[in-house]
Amino acid sequence: MRTLLSLTLWLGFVIVVHAEQPQPNVIIVLADDLGWSDLGCYGSDFHETPFLDSFSKTAVRFTSAYAPAPVCTPTRAALLTGKSPGRLGITIWSEGSLKGPTDRKLLQANSKHDLPLSEKTLAEYFHERGYLTALIGKWHLGDAAHGPEAQGFDINIGGTHWGAPTTYFWPYKGVRASGSEYRYVPDLPFGQDGEYLTDRLTDESLKVIDQAHERKQPFFLLLAHHAPHTPIEAKPEDVAYFRNRLTDDSIVHRNPVYAAMLKSLDESFGRVLQRLVNLEIEQNTIVVFTSDNGGFIGQMKLDGVDVPITSNAPLRSGKGTCYEGGLRVPLLIRWPKLSRIGVTDEPVALTDLFATFLHSALKEELEEPDGVDLTSLLIAPDSSLVDRSFHFHYPHYYHAPMSTPVSAIRRGDWKLLHYYENDHDELFNLATDPFEKFDIAGMEPTVAAELRTQL
């Protein structure tokens, strides 16, 4: 009798303790067009990102994290659904899906303009568990009928079908320099001259955190910054600061306006982290920082001279291509009470976040996820995941000749790119040639044929 009573009391204690464990809050901060080497903690020789650099020392820093696609919309859709862009049928940004170029050798493949409502998003899963769900910033996954509110978000501030603002300064509206379309960022009234979009989106995010805390409600916040996507604009005083730092001709990153944009992005991240500390919820909040694709290496006019917007060096190329510079992104994850501090070179993809959150935060299982659960890697960053292949599908033109329709596969250290215009393959060994300088398809025909078949 005494043993049975003791066991009953012990089981009751376990059940009570388990029930009182609060649901973890989740914040994903998603930058737009931020390159793999743009942050100080990823090796930038010019940009200053002290808050992110400090955060990286308390998190797991991934050095081989891949965006599911080399452009924004398909990556965002894959992150929210856990499905690869090829399976979703979304392989280019929303506007690009409407009409492709007709003066090229090939017509581009079809791509859905909207994320189908039949796809269940992370926000919907969190909403079902009682979370306050909020999208602050960029959406770019469809028209109003397919907006954030229709995909599980209780709050949508700034999210539209557009992919970039006309300007980063209030009132955030006007005609784009590259065309005649009038654009605006909604739900940001009562600003003032000089107000900067990155700061304002941060203000709105802090309000969400405060409201959830007041209600004692767990929250899922997707802070989807537009920065540092074009137009390249920053606060004048920050631009002046970085202009004065351009004294060394050997540095790789040399754009003071872009550097100033990253300064604001970094300060935004620091403000979010500080609010968690102030509310004493830091230890119950999962924080993820990443980007939707590699950095944009196009040119812009600065003092009458063409300068690169950024560089992904030492990685090859950039946004819109399936080289490493177009696909590899920074990824930092801090999961209190679960993750350890460390650096991992294990290849992962942003689709893995979906499987990880469902398994370790919501305790749900997926029958056929495209990603894998990263929990074991978060616990032990020096461990390995199951062997798998990574596939990338971009059957479109991007600022040709920068990239023509292409698909790619990475398996182990091998990576193959297949170009559709001329049925041409390129093969690289990322262990010996991480910067994809030497195409060895002709030297390794068997490997190239195997990868091509699997792709």
Short mmCIF file of C-alpha atoms in Angstrom, two decimals:
data_model
loop_
_atom_site.label_atom_id
_atom_site.label_comp_id
_atom_site.label_asym_id
_atom_site.label_seq_id
_atom_site.Cartn_x
_atom_site.Cartn_y
_atom_site.Cartn_z
CA MET A 1 0.00 0.00 0.00
CA ARG A 2 2.81 2.41 0.96
CA THR A 3 4.65 1.68 -2.31
CA LEU A 4 1.50 2.20 -4.37
CA LEU A 5 0.74 5.47 -2.56
CA SER A 6 4.31 6.70 -3.04
CA LEU A 7 4.18 5.87 -6.73
CA THR A 8 0.84 7.65 -7.11
CA LEU A 9 2.17 10.76 -5.39
CA TRP A 10 5.32 10.67 -7.50
CA LEU A 11 3.36 10.34 -10.74
CA GLY A 12 1.12 13.19 -9.67
CA PHE A 13 4.16 15.35 -9.02
CA VAL A 14 5.59 14.57 -12.45
CA ILE A 15 2.30 15.42 -14.12
CA VAL A 16 2.02 18.73 -12.26
CA VAL A 17 5.61 19.74 -13.02
CA HIS A 18 5.17 18.89 -16.68
CA ALA A 19 1.89 20.80 -16.91
CA GLU A 20 3.45 23.91 -15.42
CA GLN A 21 6.22 24.09 -18.01
CA PRO A 22 5.35 27.17 -20.09
CA GLN A 23 5.13 26.89 -23.84
CA PRO A 24 8.21 28.48 -25.40
CA ASN A 25 7.86 31.73 -27.30
CA VAL A 26 9.34 31.72 -30.80
CA ILE A 27 10.90 34.61 -32.70
CA ILE A 28 12.24 34.26 -36.23
CA VAL A 29 14.05 37.32 -37.52
CA LEU A 30 14.32 36.98 -41.29
CA ALA A 31 16.55 39.40 -43.19
CA ASP A 32 16.06 39.98 -46.92
CA ASP A 33 19.03 39.44 -49.27
CA LEU A 34 21.54 39.29 -46.42
CA GLY A 35 24.67 37.53 -47.65
CA TRP A 36 26.47 34.67 -45.92
CA SER A 37 29.57 36.75 -45.12
CA ASP A 38 27.78 40.04 -44.34
CA LEU A 39 27.88 39.72 -40.54
CA GLY A 40 30.94 40.21 -38.39
CA CYS A 41 30.54 36.72 -36.91
CA TYR A 42 30.62 35.32 -40.46
CA GLY A 43 33.78 37.17 -41.41
CA SER A 44 32.81 40.62 -42.73
CA ASP A 45 35.80 42.94 -42.79
CA PHE A 46 33.79 46.18 -42.87
CA HIS A 47 30.23 45.75 -41.55
CA GLU A 48 29.61 46.24 -37.84
CA THR A 49 27.05 43.89 -36.25
CA PRO A 50 27.94 43.75 -32.54
CA PHE A 51 24.55 42.56 -31.28
CA LEU A 52 24.36 39.66 -33.72
CA ASP A 53 28.01 38.84 -33.12
CA SER A 54 27.41 38.73 -29.37
CA PHE A 55 24.26 36.64 -29.85
CA SER A 56 26.20 34.14 -31.96
CA LYS A 57 28.37 33.40 -28.91
CA THR A 58 25.27 32.30 -26.99
CA ALA A 59 23.73 30.29 -29.83
CA VAL A 60 24.47 27.62 -32.40
CA ARG A 61 26.05 29.19 -35.47
CA PHE A 62 25.59 27.26 -38.71
CA THR A 63 28.28 27.74 -41.35
CA SER A 64 26.62 25.58 -44.04
CA ALA A 65 22.97 26.62 -43.87
CA TYR A 66 21.11 26.77 -47.17
CA ALA A 67 18.11 28.77 -48.26
CA PRO A 68 15.71 26.46 -50.12
CA ALA A 69 15.93 28.78 -53.14
CA PRO A 70 18.18 31.59 -54.38
CA VAL A 71 15.33 34.14 -54.28
CA CYS A 72 12.81 35.27 -51.67
CA THR A 73 9.24 34.00 -52.21
CA PRO A 74 10.02 30.28 -52.58
CA THR A 75 12.29 30.36 -49.53
CA ARG A 76 9.63 32.07 -47.42
CA ALA A 77 7.00 29.57 -48.53
CA ALA A 78 9.33 26.65 -47.76
CA LEU A 79 10.23 28.01 -44.31
CA LEU A 80 6.56 28.34 -43.32
CA THR A 81 5.42 24.98 -44.73
CA GLY A 82 8.48 22.76 -44.43
CA LYS A 83 8.09 21.80 -48.10
CA SER A 84 10.69 22.35 -50.78
CA PRO A 85 9.92 25.00 -53.43
CA GLY A 86 9.84 22.34 -56.14
CA ARG A 87 7.12 20.40 -54.32
CA LEU A 88 5.17 23.57 -53.56
CA GLY A 89 5.40 24.65 -57.18
CA ILE A 90 6.70 28.07 -56.12
CA THR A 91 10.11 28.67 -57.65
CA ILE A 92 10.32 32.42 -58.29
CA TRP A 93 9.18 35.59 -56.51
CA SER A 94 5.47 36.41 -56.79
CA GLU A 95 5.64 39.09 -59.46
CA GLY A 96 8.08 37.02 -61.47
CA SER A 97 5.55 34.19 -61.69
CA LEU A 98 3.12 36.30 -63.70
CA LYS A 99 5.21 36.64 -66.85
CA GLY A 100 8.74 35.67 -67.71
CA PRO A 101 10.99 36.93 -70.49
CA THR A 102 10.00 35.99 -74.03
CA ASP A 103 13.26 36.96 -75.75
CA ARG A 104 15.39 34.14 -74.30
CA LYS A 105 16.17 30.67 -75.59
CA LEU A 106 13.68 29.10 -73.14
CA LEU A 107 10.39 30.12 -71.60
CA GLN A 108 10.52 30.02 -67.81
CA ALA A 109 8.70 27.29 -65.92
CA ASN A 110 5.31 27.92 -64.36
CA SER A 111 5.28 29.02 -60.72
CA LYS A 112 2.31 29.64 -58.45
CA HIS A 113 1.63 33.29 -57.64
CA ASP A 114 0.11 32.56 -54.22
CA LEU A 115 0.90 30.17 -51.40
CA PRO A 116 -2.16 27.86 -51.54
CA LEU A 117 -4.47 28.08 -48.54
CA SER A 118 -4.42 24.28 -48.41
CA GLU A 119 -0.82 24.47 -47.18
CA LYS A 120 -0.65 24.48 -43.38
CA THR A 121 1.88 26.99 -42.10
CA LEU A 122 3.91 27.21 -38.92
CA ALA A 123 1.65 30.08 -37.88
CA GLU A 124 -1.42 27.84 -38.16
CA TYR A 125 0.19 25.16 -36.04
CA PHE A 126 1.18 27.68 -33.36
CA HIS A 127 -2.24 29.38 -33.51
CA GLU A 128 -3.95 26.04 -32.83
CA ARG A 129 -1.84 25.72 -29.68
CA GLY A 130 -3.04 29.06 -28.32
CA TYR A 131 -0.15 31.21 -29.47
CA LEU A 132 -0.47 34.84 -30.48
CA THR A 133 0.91 34.79 -34.01
CA ALA A 134 2.27 37.88 -35.74
CA LEU A 135 3.87 38.73 -39.08
CA ILE A 136 5.67 42.06 -38.99
CA GLY A 137 7.19 43.21 -42.27
CA LYS A 138 7.53 41.40 -45.57
CA TRP A 139 5.04 38.76 -46.70
CA HIS A 140 5.35 38.43 -50.51
CA LEU A 141 3.44 35.14 -50.67
CA GLY A 142 0.35 36.19 -52.57
CA ASP A 143 -2.54 38.59 -52.92
CA ALA A 144 -4.85 39.82 -50.16
CA ALA A 145 -6.91 36.62 -50.22
CA HIS A 146 -3.69 34.71 -49.51
CA GLY A 147 -2.29 37.16 -46.99
CA PRO A 148 -0.88 36.44 -43.52
CA GLU A 149 -4.32 36.57 -41.89
CA ALA A 150 -5.48 33.73 -44.17
CA GLN A 151 -2.43 31.65 -43.26
CA GLY A 152 -2.62 31.58 -39.47
CA PHE A 153 -1.34 34.99 -38.38
CA ASP A 154 -3.47 36.89 -35.88
CA ILE A 155 -1.57 40.10 -36.59
CA ASN A 156 -0.23 41.40 -39.87
CA ILE A 157 1.60 44.70 -39.95
CA GLY A 158 3.20 45.63 -43.23
CA GLY A 159 2.71 42.36 -45.07
CA THR A 160 1.52 42.67 -48.69
CA HIS A 161 2.02 40.97 -52.05
CA TRP A 162 4.87 43.39 -52.78
CA GLY A 163 8.44 42.27 -52.26
CA ALA A 164 10.18 45.56 -51.51
CA PRO A 165 9.27 49.06 -50.32
CA THR A 166 9.60 52.16 -52.45
CA THR A 167 11.61 53.77 -49.69
CA TYR A 168 12.86 52.99 -46.19
CA PHE A 169 11.81 56.41 -44.91
CA TRP A 170 8.36 57.39 -43.65
CA PRO A 171 5.69 57.49 -45.04
CA TYR A 172 7.11 54.44 -46.87
CA LYS A 173 5.27 55.01 -50.13
CA GLY A 174 5.70 56.33 -53.64
CA VAL A 175 6.54 55.29 -57.18
CA ARG A 176 9.50 52.98 -57.56
CA ALA A 177 12.53 54.33 -59.40
CA SER A 178 12.59 51.21 -61.59
CA GLY A 179 9.01 51.58 -62.85
CA SER A 180 5.65 53.30 -62.60
CA GLU A 181 4.09 51.18 -59.86
CA TYR A 182 2.94 52.97 -56.71
CA ARG A 183 3.75 51.04 -53.54
CA TYR A 184 3.22 51.54 -49.83
CA VAL A 185 3.78 49.70 -46.54
CA PRO A 186 0.39 49.48 -44.77
CA ASP A 187 -0.48 49.73 -41.08
CA LEU A 188 2.33 52.14 -40.15
CA PRO A 189 0.50 55.46 -39.59
CA PHE A 190 1.49 58.48 -37.52
CA GLY A 191 5.17 58.39 -38.27
CA GLN A 192 7.41 61.40 -38.72
CA ASP A 193 9.99 62.66 -41.15
CA GLY A 194 13.21 60.71 -40.87
CA GLU A 195 11.59 57.61 -39.37
CA TYR A 196 13.31 54.50 -40.70
CA LEU A 197 11.44 51.33 -41.71
CA THR A 198 13.73 48.87 -39.92
CA ASP A 199 13.26 50.82 -36.68
CA ARG A 200 9.49 51.07 -37.11
CA LEU A 201 9.04 47.36 -37.78
CA THR A 202 11.02 46.73 -34.62
CA ASP A 203 8.74 49.08 -32.66
CA GLU A 204 5.71 47.12 -33.85
CA SER A 205 7.37 43.82 -32.95
CA LEU A 206 8.07 45.02 -29.41
CA LYS A 207 4.39 45.91 -29.07
CA VAL A 208 3.48 42.33 -30.01
CA ILE A 209 5.88 40.93 -27.41
CA ASP A 210 4.50 43.30 -24.76
CA GLN A 211 0.88 42.45 -25.54
CA ALA A 212 1.52 38.72 -25.42
CA HIS A 213 3.36 39.12 -22.13
CA GLU A 214 0.47 41.12 -20.62
CA ARG A 215 -1.98 38.41 -21.68
CA LYS A 216 0.33 35.67 -20.41
CA GLN A 217 0.06 34.17 -23.89
CA PRO A 218 2.90 32.43 -25.75
CA PHE A 219 3.74 34.07 -29.06
CA PHE A 220 5.13 33.22 -32.47
CA LEU A 221 6.66 36.31 -34.08
CA LEU A 222 8.01 36.39 -37.62
CA LEU A 223 9.88 39.68 -37.91
CA ALA A 224 10.52 39.75 -41.65
CA HIS A 225 12.68 42.77 -42.31
CA HIS A 226 12.93 44.28 -45.78
CA ALA A 227 16.55 45.19 -45.08
CA PRO A 228 18.98 44.97 -46.72
CA HIS A 229 16.96 44.50 -49.94
CA THR A 230 16.94 47.34 -52.45
CA PRO A 231 16.41 50.27 -52.45
CA ILE A 232 19.71 50.67 -50.65
CA GLU A 233 18.93 53.49 -48.22
CA ALA A 234 20.12 54.21 -44.70
CA LYS A 235 20.24 56.94 -42.08
CA PRO A 236 22.54 59.76 -43.24
CA GLU A 237 24.58 59.82 -40.03
CA ASP A 238 25.28 56.08 -40.30
CA VAL A 239 26.25 56.40 -43.96
CA ALA A 240 28.67 59.20 -43.05
CA TYR A 241 30.21 57.02 -40.33
CA PHE A 242 30.97 54.18 -42.74
CA ARG A 243 32.20 56.54 -45.46
CA ASN A 244 34.85 57.71 -43.00
CA ARG A 245 35.87 54.10 -42.42
CA LEU A 246 36.62 53.44 -46.10
CA THR A 247 40.35 53.87 -45.73
CA ASP A 248 41.63 50.39 -46.60
CA ASP A 249 41.54 49.42 -50.29
CA SER A 250 41.94 45.73 -49.44
CA ILE A 251 38.57 45.25 -47.70
CA VAL A 252 35.94 43.16 -49.48
CA HIS A 253 32.75 44.88 -48.29
CA ARG A 254 32.97 48.48 -49.47
CA ASN A 255 29.45 49.90 -49.64
CA PRO A 256 28.88 52.42 -46.82
CA VAL A 257 25.12 52.67 -47.42
CA TYR A 258 24.67 48.91 -47.27
CA ALA A 259 26.85 48.80 -44.15
CA ALA A 260 24.63 51.45 -42.57
CA MET A 261 21.54 49.37 -43.37
CA LEU A 262 23.10 46.43 -41.54
CA LYS A 263 23.88 48.66 -38.58
CA SER A 264 20.16 49.39 -38.23
CA LEU A 265 19.29 45.73 -38.73
CA ASP A 266 21.73 44.76 -35.99
CA GLU A 267 20.43 47.43 -33.62
CA SER A 268 16.90 46.16 -34.25
CA PHE A 269 17.95 42.66 -33.24
CA GLY A 270 19.58 44.01 -30.11
CA ARG A 271 16.41 45.84 -29.12
CA VAL A 272 14.35 42.65 -29.46
CA LEU A 273 16.80 40.71 -27.30
CA GLN A 274 16.83 43.44 -24.67
CA ARG A 275 13.03 43.41 -24.45
CA LEU A 276 13.14 39.69 -23.69
CA VAL A 277 15.59 40.40 -20.88
CA ASN A 278 13.49 43.28 -19.51
CA LEU A 279 10.37 41.10 -19.43
CA GLU A 280 12.33 38.19 -17.94
CA ILE A 281 11.24 35.84 -20.72
CA GLU A 282 14.64 35.39 -22.35
CA GLN A 283 14.98 31.85 -21.01
CA ASN A 284 11.62 30.84 -22.44
CA THR A 285 12.04 32.31 -25.92
CA ILE A 286 13.54 30.55 -28.92
CA VAL A 287 15.30 33.03 -31.20
CA VAL A 288 16.32 32.35 -34.80
CA PHE A 289 18.12 34.74 -37.13
CA THR A 290 18.61 34.02 -40.83
CA SER A 291 18.19 35.32 -44.40
CA ASP A 292 16.00 34.29 -47.32
CA ASN A 293 18.81 33.93 -49.89
CA GLY A 294 22.35 35.03 -50.62
CA GLY A 295 23.40 38.64 -50.97
CA PHE A 296 22.54 40.65 -54.09
CA ILE A 297 25.77 41.42 -55.96
CA GLY A 298 24.28 43.91 -58.41
CA GLN A 299 25.62 47.42 -58.81
CA MET A 300 24.41 50.78 -57.54
CA LYS A 301 25.51 54.37 -58.14
CA LEU A 302 27.49 55.92 -55.31
CA ASP A 303 29.01 59.36 -55.90
CA GLY A 304 28.53 58.76 -59.61
CA VAL A 305 30.45 55.49 -59.56
CA ASP A 306 29.08 51.96 -59.91
CA VAL A 307 29.80 49.93 -56.76
CA PRO A 308 28.67 46.43 -55.73
CA ILE A 309 25.79 46.35 -53.27
CA THR A 310 27.56 43.58 -51.36
CA SER A 311 29.88 40.65 -51.87
CA ASN A 312 29.45 37.06 -50.77
CA ALA A 313 33.18 36.39 -51.02
CA PRO A 314 34.79 34.00 -50.53
CA LEU A 315 31.68 32.20 -51.82
CA ARG A 316 30.94 32.33 -55.54
CA SER A 317 28.30 34.63 -57.07
CA GLY A 318 25.08 35.67 -55.30
CA LYS A 319 21.31 35.97 -55.26
CA GLY A 320 19.50 34.35 -58.18
CA THR A 321 22.18 31.71 -58.78
CA CYS A 322 22.61 28.18 -57.45
CA TYR A 323 26.25 28.74 -56.56
CA GLU A 324 27.08 28.87 -52.85
CA GLY A 325 26.88 32.67 -52.77
CA GLY A 326 23.27 32.53 -53.90
CA LEU A 327 22.12 29.77 -51.56
CA ARG A 328 24.17 29.80 -48.38
CA VAL A 329 22.89 32.07 -45.61
CA PRO A 330 23.72 32.93 -42.01
CA LEU A 331 21.74 30.95 -39.45
CA LEU A 332 21.85 31.47 -35.69
CA ILE A 333 19.60 29.53 -33.28
CA ARG A 334 19.33 29.94 -29.52
CA TRP A 335 16.93 27.51 -27.87
CA PRO A 336 17.11 27.94 -24.08
CA LYS A 337 17.15 24.72 -22.05
CA LEU A 338 17.81 22.74 -25.23
CA SER A 339 20.61 24.05 -27.42
CA ARG A 340 24.28 24.32 -26.53
CA ILE A 341 26.69 27.02 -27.63
CA GLY A 342 28.78 26.10 -30.63
CA VAL A 343 29.55 26.18 -34.32
CA THR A 344 28.55 23.48 -36.77
CA ASP A 345 29.63 22.86 -40.34
CA GLU A 346 26.86 20.30 -40.86
CA PRO A 347 24.83 21.19 -43.98
CA VAL A 348 21.21 22.12 -43.16
CA ALA A 349 18.36 23.90 -44.94
CA LEU A 350 15.79 26.39 -43.72
CA THR A 351 13.07 23.82 -44.42
CA ASP A 352 14.52 21.99 -41.40
CA LEU A 353 13.17 24.69 -39.08
CA PHE A 354 9.61 23.53 -39.71
CA ALA A 355 10.32 19.94 -38.72
CA THR A 356 12.34 21.11 -35.72
CA PHE A 357 9.64 23.38 -34.34
CA LEU A 358 6.89 20.83 -34.85
CA HIS A 359 8.86 18.06 -33.17
CA SER A 360 10.59 19.84 -30.29
CA ALA A 361 8.30 22.82 -29.59
CA LEU A 362 4.83 21.51 -30.52
CA LYS A 363 5.45 17.75 -30.14
CA GLU A 364 3.85 16.96 -33.49
CA GLU A 365 5.12 14.52 -36.09
CA LEU A 366 5.03 14.82 -39.86
CA GLU A 367 4.61 11.84 -42.12
CA GLU A 368 6.82 13.05 -44.99
CA PRO A 369 8.69 16.23 -44.11
CA ASP A 370 11.12 17.63 -46.65
CA GLY A 371 13.33 18.84 -43.81
CA VAL A 372 14.82 17.03 -40.83
CA ASP A 373 14.64 17.75 -37.12
CA LEU A 374 17.74 19.69 -36.01
CA THR A 375 17.28 19.00 -32.29
CA SER A 376 20.21 16.59 -32.00
CA LEU A 377 22.46 19.12 -33.71
CA LEU A 378 21.32 21.90 -31.40
CA ILE A 379 22.11 19.75 -28.38
CA ALA A 380 25.50 18.68 -29.75
CA PRO A 381 26.75 21.04 -32.50
CA ASP A 382 29.73 18.78 -33.21
CA SER A 383 27.46 15.84 -34.07
CA SER A 384 26.15 14.83 -37.51
CA LEU A 385 22.75 14.35 -39.06
CA VAL A 386 21.59 11.58 -41.37
CA ASP A 387 23.16 11.51 -44.81
CA ARG A 388 20.90 13.24 -47.30
CA SER A 389 20.89 15.24 -50.50
CA PHE A 390 19.91 18.88 -50.93
CA HIS A 391 18.03 19.95 -54.07
CA PHE A 392 17.55 23.43 -55.50
CA HIS A 393 15.32 24.26 -58.45
CA TYR A 394 15.37 27.64 -60.18
CA PRO A 395 14.00 27.16 -63.73
CA HIS A 396 14.09 30.90 -64.45
CA TYR A 397 16.37 33.62 -65.74
CA TYR A 398 17.99 36.01 -63.28
CA HIS A 399 19.71 39.08 -64.65
CA ALA A 400 21.06 36.94 -67.49
CA PRO A 401 23.85 36.15 -68.00
CA MET A 402 24.19 35.99 -64.17
CA SER A 403 22.03 32.87 -64.22
CA THR A 404 19.97 30.96 -66.76
CA PRO A 405 17.44 28.23 -65.77
CA VAL A 406 19.24 25.85 -63.44
CA SER A 407 18.81 23.11 -60.85
CA ALA A 408 21.40 21.88 -58.38
CA ILE A 409 22.05 19.01 -56.00
CA ARG A 410 24.47 18.64 -53.10
CA ARG A 411 25.27 15.15 -51.83
CA GLY A 412 28.04 14.94 -49.29
CA ASP A 413 30.88 17.12 -50.54
CA TRP A 414 29.77 16.85 -54.15
CA LYS A 415 27.66 19.52 -55.82
CA LEU A 416 26.30 19.47 -59.35
CA LEU A 417 24.57 22.27 -61.25
CA HIS A 418 22.54 21.46 -64.36
CA TYR A 419 21.79 24.27 -66.83
CA TYR A 420 18.81 23.72 -69.08
CA GLU A 421 19.64 26.05 -71.96
CA ASN A 422 22.51 23.89 -73.22
CA ASP A 423 21.99 20.70 -71.17
CA HIS A 424 25.27 21.46 -69.41
CA ASP A 425 26.53 20.18 -66.07
CA GLU A 426 29.04 21.67 -63.67
CA LEU A 427 30.53 19.58 -60.84
CA PHE A 428 32.39 20.78 -57.76
CA ASN A 429 33.88 19.14 -54.69
CA LEU A 430 33.11 21.49 -51.83
CA ALA A 431 35.67 19.82 -49.54
CA THR A 432 38.61 20.70 -51.78
CA ASP A 433 37.01 23.61 -53.65
CA PRO A 434 34.48 25.34 -51.35
CA PHE A 435 34.45 28.42 -53.54
CA GLU A 436 33.45 26.53 -56.72
CA LYS A 437 36.39 27.67 -58.82
CA PHE A 438 37.06 24.41 -60.66
CA ASP A 439 34.42 22.55 -62.66
CA ILE A 440 35.52 18.90 -62.63
CA ALA A 441 32.55 17.33 -64.44
CA GLY A 442 34.89 16.20 -67.22
CA MET A 443 37.31 14.66 -64.73
CA GLU A 444 34.63 12.86 -62.71
CA PRO A 445 32.08 11.69 -65.32
CA THR A 446 30.75 8.85 -63.17
CA VAL A 447 30.02 11.12 -60.19
CA ALA A 448 28.47 13.72 -62.48
CA ALA A 449 26.23 11.11 -64.14
CA GLU A 450 25.07 9.72 -60.79
CA LEU A 451 24.19 13.13 -59.42
CA ARG A 452 22.48 14.13 -62.65
CA THR A 453 20.34 10.98 -62.46
CA GLN A 454 19.42 11.64 -58.83
CA LEU A 455 18.65 15.30 -59.59
#
